[in-house]
Short mmCIF file of C-alpha atoms in Angstrom, two decimals:
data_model
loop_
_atom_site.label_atom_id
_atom_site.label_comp_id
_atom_site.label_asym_id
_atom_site.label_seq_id
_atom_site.Cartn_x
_atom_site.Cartn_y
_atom_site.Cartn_z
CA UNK A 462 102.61 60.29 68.71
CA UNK A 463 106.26 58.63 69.42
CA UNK A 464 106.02 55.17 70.68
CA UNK A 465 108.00 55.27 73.65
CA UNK A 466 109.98 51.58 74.75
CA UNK A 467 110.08 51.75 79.01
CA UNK A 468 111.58 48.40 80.51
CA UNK A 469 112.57 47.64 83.89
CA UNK A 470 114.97 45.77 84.78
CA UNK A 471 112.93 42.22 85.37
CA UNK A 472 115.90 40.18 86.58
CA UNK A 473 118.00 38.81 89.00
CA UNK A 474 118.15 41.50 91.87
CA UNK A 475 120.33 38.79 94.55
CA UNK A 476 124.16 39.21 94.65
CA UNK A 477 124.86 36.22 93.54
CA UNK A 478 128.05 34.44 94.76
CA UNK A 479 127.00 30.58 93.96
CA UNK A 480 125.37 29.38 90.71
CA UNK A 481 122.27 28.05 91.08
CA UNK A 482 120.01 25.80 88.48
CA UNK A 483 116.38 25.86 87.76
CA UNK A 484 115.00 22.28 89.19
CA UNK A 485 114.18 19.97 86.69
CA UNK A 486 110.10 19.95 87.12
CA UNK A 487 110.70 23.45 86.79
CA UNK A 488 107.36 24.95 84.66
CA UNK A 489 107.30 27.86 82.49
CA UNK A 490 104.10 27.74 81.47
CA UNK A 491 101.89 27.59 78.75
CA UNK A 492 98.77 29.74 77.23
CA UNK A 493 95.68 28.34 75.81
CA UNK A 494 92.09 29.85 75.24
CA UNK A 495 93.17 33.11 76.83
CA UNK A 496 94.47 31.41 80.13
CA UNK A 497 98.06 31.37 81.47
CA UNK A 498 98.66 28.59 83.15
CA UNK A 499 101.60 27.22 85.09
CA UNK A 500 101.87 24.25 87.08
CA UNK A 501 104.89 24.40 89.14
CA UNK A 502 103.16 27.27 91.33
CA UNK A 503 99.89 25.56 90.50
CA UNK A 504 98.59 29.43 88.91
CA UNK A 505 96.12 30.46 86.23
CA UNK A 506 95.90 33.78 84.99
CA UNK A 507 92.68 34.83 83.15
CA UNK A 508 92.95 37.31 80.89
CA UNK A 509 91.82 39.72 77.95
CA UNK A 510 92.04 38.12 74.90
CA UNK A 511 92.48 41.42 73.07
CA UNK A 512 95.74 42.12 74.70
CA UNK A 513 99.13 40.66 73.54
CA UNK A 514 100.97 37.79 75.05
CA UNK A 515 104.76 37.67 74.39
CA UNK A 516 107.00 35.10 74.09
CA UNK A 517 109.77 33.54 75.42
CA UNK A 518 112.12 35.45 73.32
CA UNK A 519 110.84 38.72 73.39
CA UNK A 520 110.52 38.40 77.35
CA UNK A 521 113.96 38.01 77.14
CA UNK A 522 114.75 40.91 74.96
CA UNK A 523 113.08 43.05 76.92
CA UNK A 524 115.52 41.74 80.03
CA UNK A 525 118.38 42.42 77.75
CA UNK A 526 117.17 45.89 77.19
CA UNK A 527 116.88 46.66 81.12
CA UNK A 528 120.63 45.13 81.97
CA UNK A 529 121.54 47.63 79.58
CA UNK A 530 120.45 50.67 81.91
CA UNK A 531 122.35 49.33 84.57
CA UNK A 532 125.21 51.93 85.58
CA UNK A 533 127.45 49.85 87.72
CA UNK A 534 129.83 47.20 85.80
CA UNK A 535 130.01 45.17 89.14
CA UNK A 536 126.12 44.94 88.87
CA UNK A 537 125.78 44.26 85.17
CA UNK A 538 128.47 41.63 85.77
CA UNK A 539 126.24 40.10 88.34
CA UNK A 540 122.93 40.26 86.36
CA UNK A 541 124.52 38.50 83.53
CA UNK A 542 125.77 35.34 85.42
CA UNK A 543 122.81 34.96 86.96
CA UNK A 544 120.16 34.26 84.42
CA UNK A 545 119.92 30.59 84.96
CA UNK A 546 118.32 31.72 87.98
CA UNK A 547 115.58 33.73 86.41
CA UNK A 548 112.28 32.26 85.01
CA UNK A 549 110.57 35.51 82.92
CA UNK A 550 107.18 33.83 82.88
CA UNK A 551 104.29 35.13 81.25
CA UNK A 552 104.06 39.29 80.50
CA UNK A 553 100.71 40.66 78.67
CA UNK A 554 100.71 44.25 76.99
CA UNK A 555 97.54 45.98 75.86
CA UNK A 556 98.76 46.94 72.40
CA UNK A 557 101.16 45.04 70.02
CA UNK A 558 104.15 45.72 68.94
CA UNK A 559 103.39 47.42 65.97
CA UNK A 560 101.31 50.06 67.03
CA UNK A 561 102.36 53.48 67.83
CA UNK A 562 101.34 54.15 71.20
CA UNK A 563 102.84 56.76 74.33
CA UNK A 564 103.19 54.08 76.72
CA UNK A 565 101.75 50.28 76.73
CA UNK A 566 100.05 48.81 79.83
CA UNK A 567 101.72 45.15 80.96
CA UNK A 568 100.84 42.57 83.63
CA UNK A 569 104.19 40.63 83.87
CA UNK A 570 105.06 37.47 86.26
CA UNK A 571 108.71 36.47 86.73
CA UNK A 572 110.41 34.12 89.35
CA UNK A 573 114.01 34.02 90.64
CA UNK A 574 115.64 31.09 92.82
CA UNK A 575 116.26 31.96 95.92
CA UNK A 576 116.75 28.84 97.82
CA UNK A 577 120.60 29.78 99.09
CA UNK A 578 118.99 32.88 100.76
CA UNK A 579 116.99 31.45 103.57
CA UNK A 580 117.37 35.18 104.92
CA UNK A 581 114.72 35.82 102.46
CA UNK A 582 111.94 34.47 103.70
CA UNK A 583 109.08 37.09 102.67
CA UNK A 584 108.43 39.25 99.48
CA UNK A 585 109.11 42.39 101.48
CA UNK A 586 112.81 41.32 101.87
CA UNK A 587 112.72 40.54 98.01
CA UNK A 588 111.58 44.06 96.99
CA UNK A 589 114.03 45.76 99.80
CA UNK A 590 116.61 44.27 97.15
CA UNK A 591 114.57 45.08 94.13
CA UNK A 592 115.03 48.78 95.40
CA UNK A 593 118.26 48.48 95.68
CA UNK A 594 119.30 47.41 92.24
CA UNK A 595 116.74 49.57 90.76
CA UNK A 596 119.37 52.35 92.81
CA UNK A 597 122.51 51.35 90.41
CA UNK A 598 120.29 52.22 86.98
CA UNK A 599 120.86 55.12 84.91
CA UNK A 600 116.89 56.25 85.72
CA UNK A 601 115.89 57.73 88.90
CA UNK A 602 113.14 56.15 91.29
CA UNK A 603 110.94 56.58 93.81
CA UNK A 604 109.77 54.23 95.71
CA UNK A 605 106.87 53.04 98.26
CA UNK A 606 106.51 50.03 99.92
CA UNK A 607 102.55 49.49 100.51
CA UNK A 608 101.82 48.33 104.31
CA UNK A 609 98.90 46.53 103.41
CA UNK A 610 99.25 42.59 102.62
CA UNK A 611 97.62 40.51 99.95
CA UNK A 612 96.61 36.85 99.81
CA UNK A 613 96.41 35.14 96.71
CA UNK A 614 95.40 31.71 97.87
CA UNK A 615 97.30 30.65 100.62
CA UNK A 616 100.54 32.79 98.93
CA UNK A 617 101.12 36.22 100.82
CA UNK A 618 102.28 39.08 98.82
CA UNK A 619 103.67 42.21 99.51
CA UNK A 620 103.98 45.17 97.48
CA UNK A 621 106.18 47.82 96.37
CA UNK A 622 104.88 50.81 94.04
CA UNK A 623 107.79 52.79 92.10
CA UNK A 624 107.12 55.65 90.22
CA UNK A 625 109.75 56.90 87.06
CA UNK A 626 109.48 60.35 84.87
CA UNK A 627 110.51 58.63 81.87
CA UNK A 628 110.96 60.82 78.22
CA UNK A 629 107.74 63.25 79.64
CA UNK A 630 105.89 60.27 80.80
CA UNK A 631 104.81 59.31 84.89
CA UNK A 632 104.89 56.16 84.84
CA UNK A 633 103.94 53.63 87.65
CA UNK A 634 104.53 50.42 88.28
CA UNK A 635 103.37 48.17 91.26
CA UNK A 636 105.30 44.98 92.33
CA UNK A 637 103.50 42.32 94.16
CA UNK A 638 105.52 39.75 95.71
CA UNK A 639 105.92 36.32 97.55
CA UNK A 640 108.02 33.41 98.09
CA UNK A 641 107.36 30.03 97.32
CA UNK A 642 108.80 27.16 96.92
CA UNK A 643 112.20 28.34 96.93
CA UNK A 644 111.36 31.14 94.53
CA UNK A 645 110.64 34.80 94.64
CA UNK A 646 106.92 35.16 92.44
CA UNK A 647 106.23 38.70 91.31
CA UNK A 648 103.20 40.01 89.31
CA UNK A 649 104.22 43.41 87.88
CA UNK A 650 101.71 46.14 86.79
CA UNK A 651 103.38 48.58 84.71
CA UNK A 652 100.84 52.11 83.38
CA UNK A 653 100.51 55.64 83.70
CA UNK A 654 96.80 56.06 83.93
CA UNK A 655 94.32 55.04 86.49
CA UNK A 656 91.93 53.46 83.78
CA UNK A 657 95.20 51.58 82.54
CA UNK A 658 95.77 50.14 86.37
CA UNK A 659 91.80 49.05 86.87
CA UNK A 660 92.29 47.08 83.91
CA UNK A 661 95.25 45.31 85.19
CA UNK A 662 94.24 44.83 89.05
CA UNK A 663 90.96 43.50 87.47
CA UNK A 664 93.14 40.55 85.52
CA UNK A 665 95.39 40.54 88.81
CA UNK A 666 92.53 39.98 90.80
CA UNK A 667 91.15 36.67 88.66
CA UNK A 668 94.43 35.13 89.14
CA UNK A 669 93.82 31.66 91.01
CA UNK A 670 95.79 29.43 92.87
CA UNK A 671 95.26 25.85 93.18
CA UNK A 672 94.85 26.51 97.14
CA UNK A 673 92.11 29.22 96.78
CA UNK A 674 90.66 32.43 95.16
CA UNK A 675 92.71 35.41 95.38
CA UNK A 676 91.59 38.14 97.51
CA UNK A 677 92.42 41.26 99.69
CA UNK A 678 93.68 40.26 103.42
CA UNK A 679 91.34 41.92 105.43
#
């Protein structure tokens, strides 16, 4: 079976006129005993220690990979001076790299600065212009943004699902979002099976902030 590479583009998705930095007590995170843990958002993320966590680098190959599907100049342009904005934080795939698999699950987290757009107040804003860069790639989208809210602590997310026929595969991915502290937060499932997304909304759903549990607004 041909193992098939899908990436998203996981990146900055603001137009971007004025550089921005990380803040210095910026956090990226570490991993120990099977927990992800990051204490500038104050998260911990539980999860299967038979899955693979990547690392820095290889987070950011995979970005590199995505710009590359960009079909606008003016957008790649954009993407690529803005990466001192973007904070790819933790991203977990079932299988590793070596194995030769269709398509391989991933629970992904990234943050982007978005503290000189106070018009972007709420993760449904964010994922209007998620949409709207995922527009300008060489794949074609469709997408559906999910009326229901979720609470993760005291955080409020919203969520976006977008589904791709990649190289004979469906694949799905769901984007939860919210803004905090001056960032965007997103938690991205990526699969093409319903087993594959049970697995990952059941690590999704043992995330924890330091303000509460996370559970379903009801």
């Amino acid at each position: 079976m041909k193992k098939i590479v899908f990436v998203l583009v996981i990146t900055m998705f603001l137009d971007c006129k004025t550089e921005q930095q990380l803040p210095k007590n910026f956090d990226y995170g570490s991993i120990e005993n099977a927990v992800y843990s990051n204490d500038y958002f104050k998260m911990r993320v539980p999860f299967d220690d038979s899955w693979f966590a990547k690392s820095q680098e290889d987070m950011e190959d995979t970005a590199k990979a995505g710009r590359a599907l960009i079909k606008s100049d003016s957008y790649k342009d954009v993407l690529e001076a803005s990466k001192i904005n973007n904070a790819y934080l933790f991203t977990l795939n079932q299988y590793g790299p070596d194995e030769l698999i269709a398509y391989n699950p991933s629970l992904s987290i990234v943050a982007e600065n978005t503290a000189m757009y106070p018009e972007v107040t709420r993760g449904r804003a964010y994922l209007e212009e998620v949409q709207n860069v995922l527009n300008q790639m060489t794949i074609n989208y469709e997408f559906d943004m999910v009326d229901e809210e979720f609470m993760m602590g005291k955080h409020r997310f919203y969520a976006m699902d977008i589904y791709v026929d990649y190289l004979g595969l469906d694949i799905k991915q769901r984007y939860y979002t919210t803004i905090s502290k001056g960032f965007s937060l997103s938690i991205i499932l990526s699969y093409t099976t319903g087993e594959q997304l049970a697995k990952l909304e059941s690590m999704l759903h043992s995330i924890v902030f330091s303000e509460g549990i996370s559970k379903k607004k009801s």
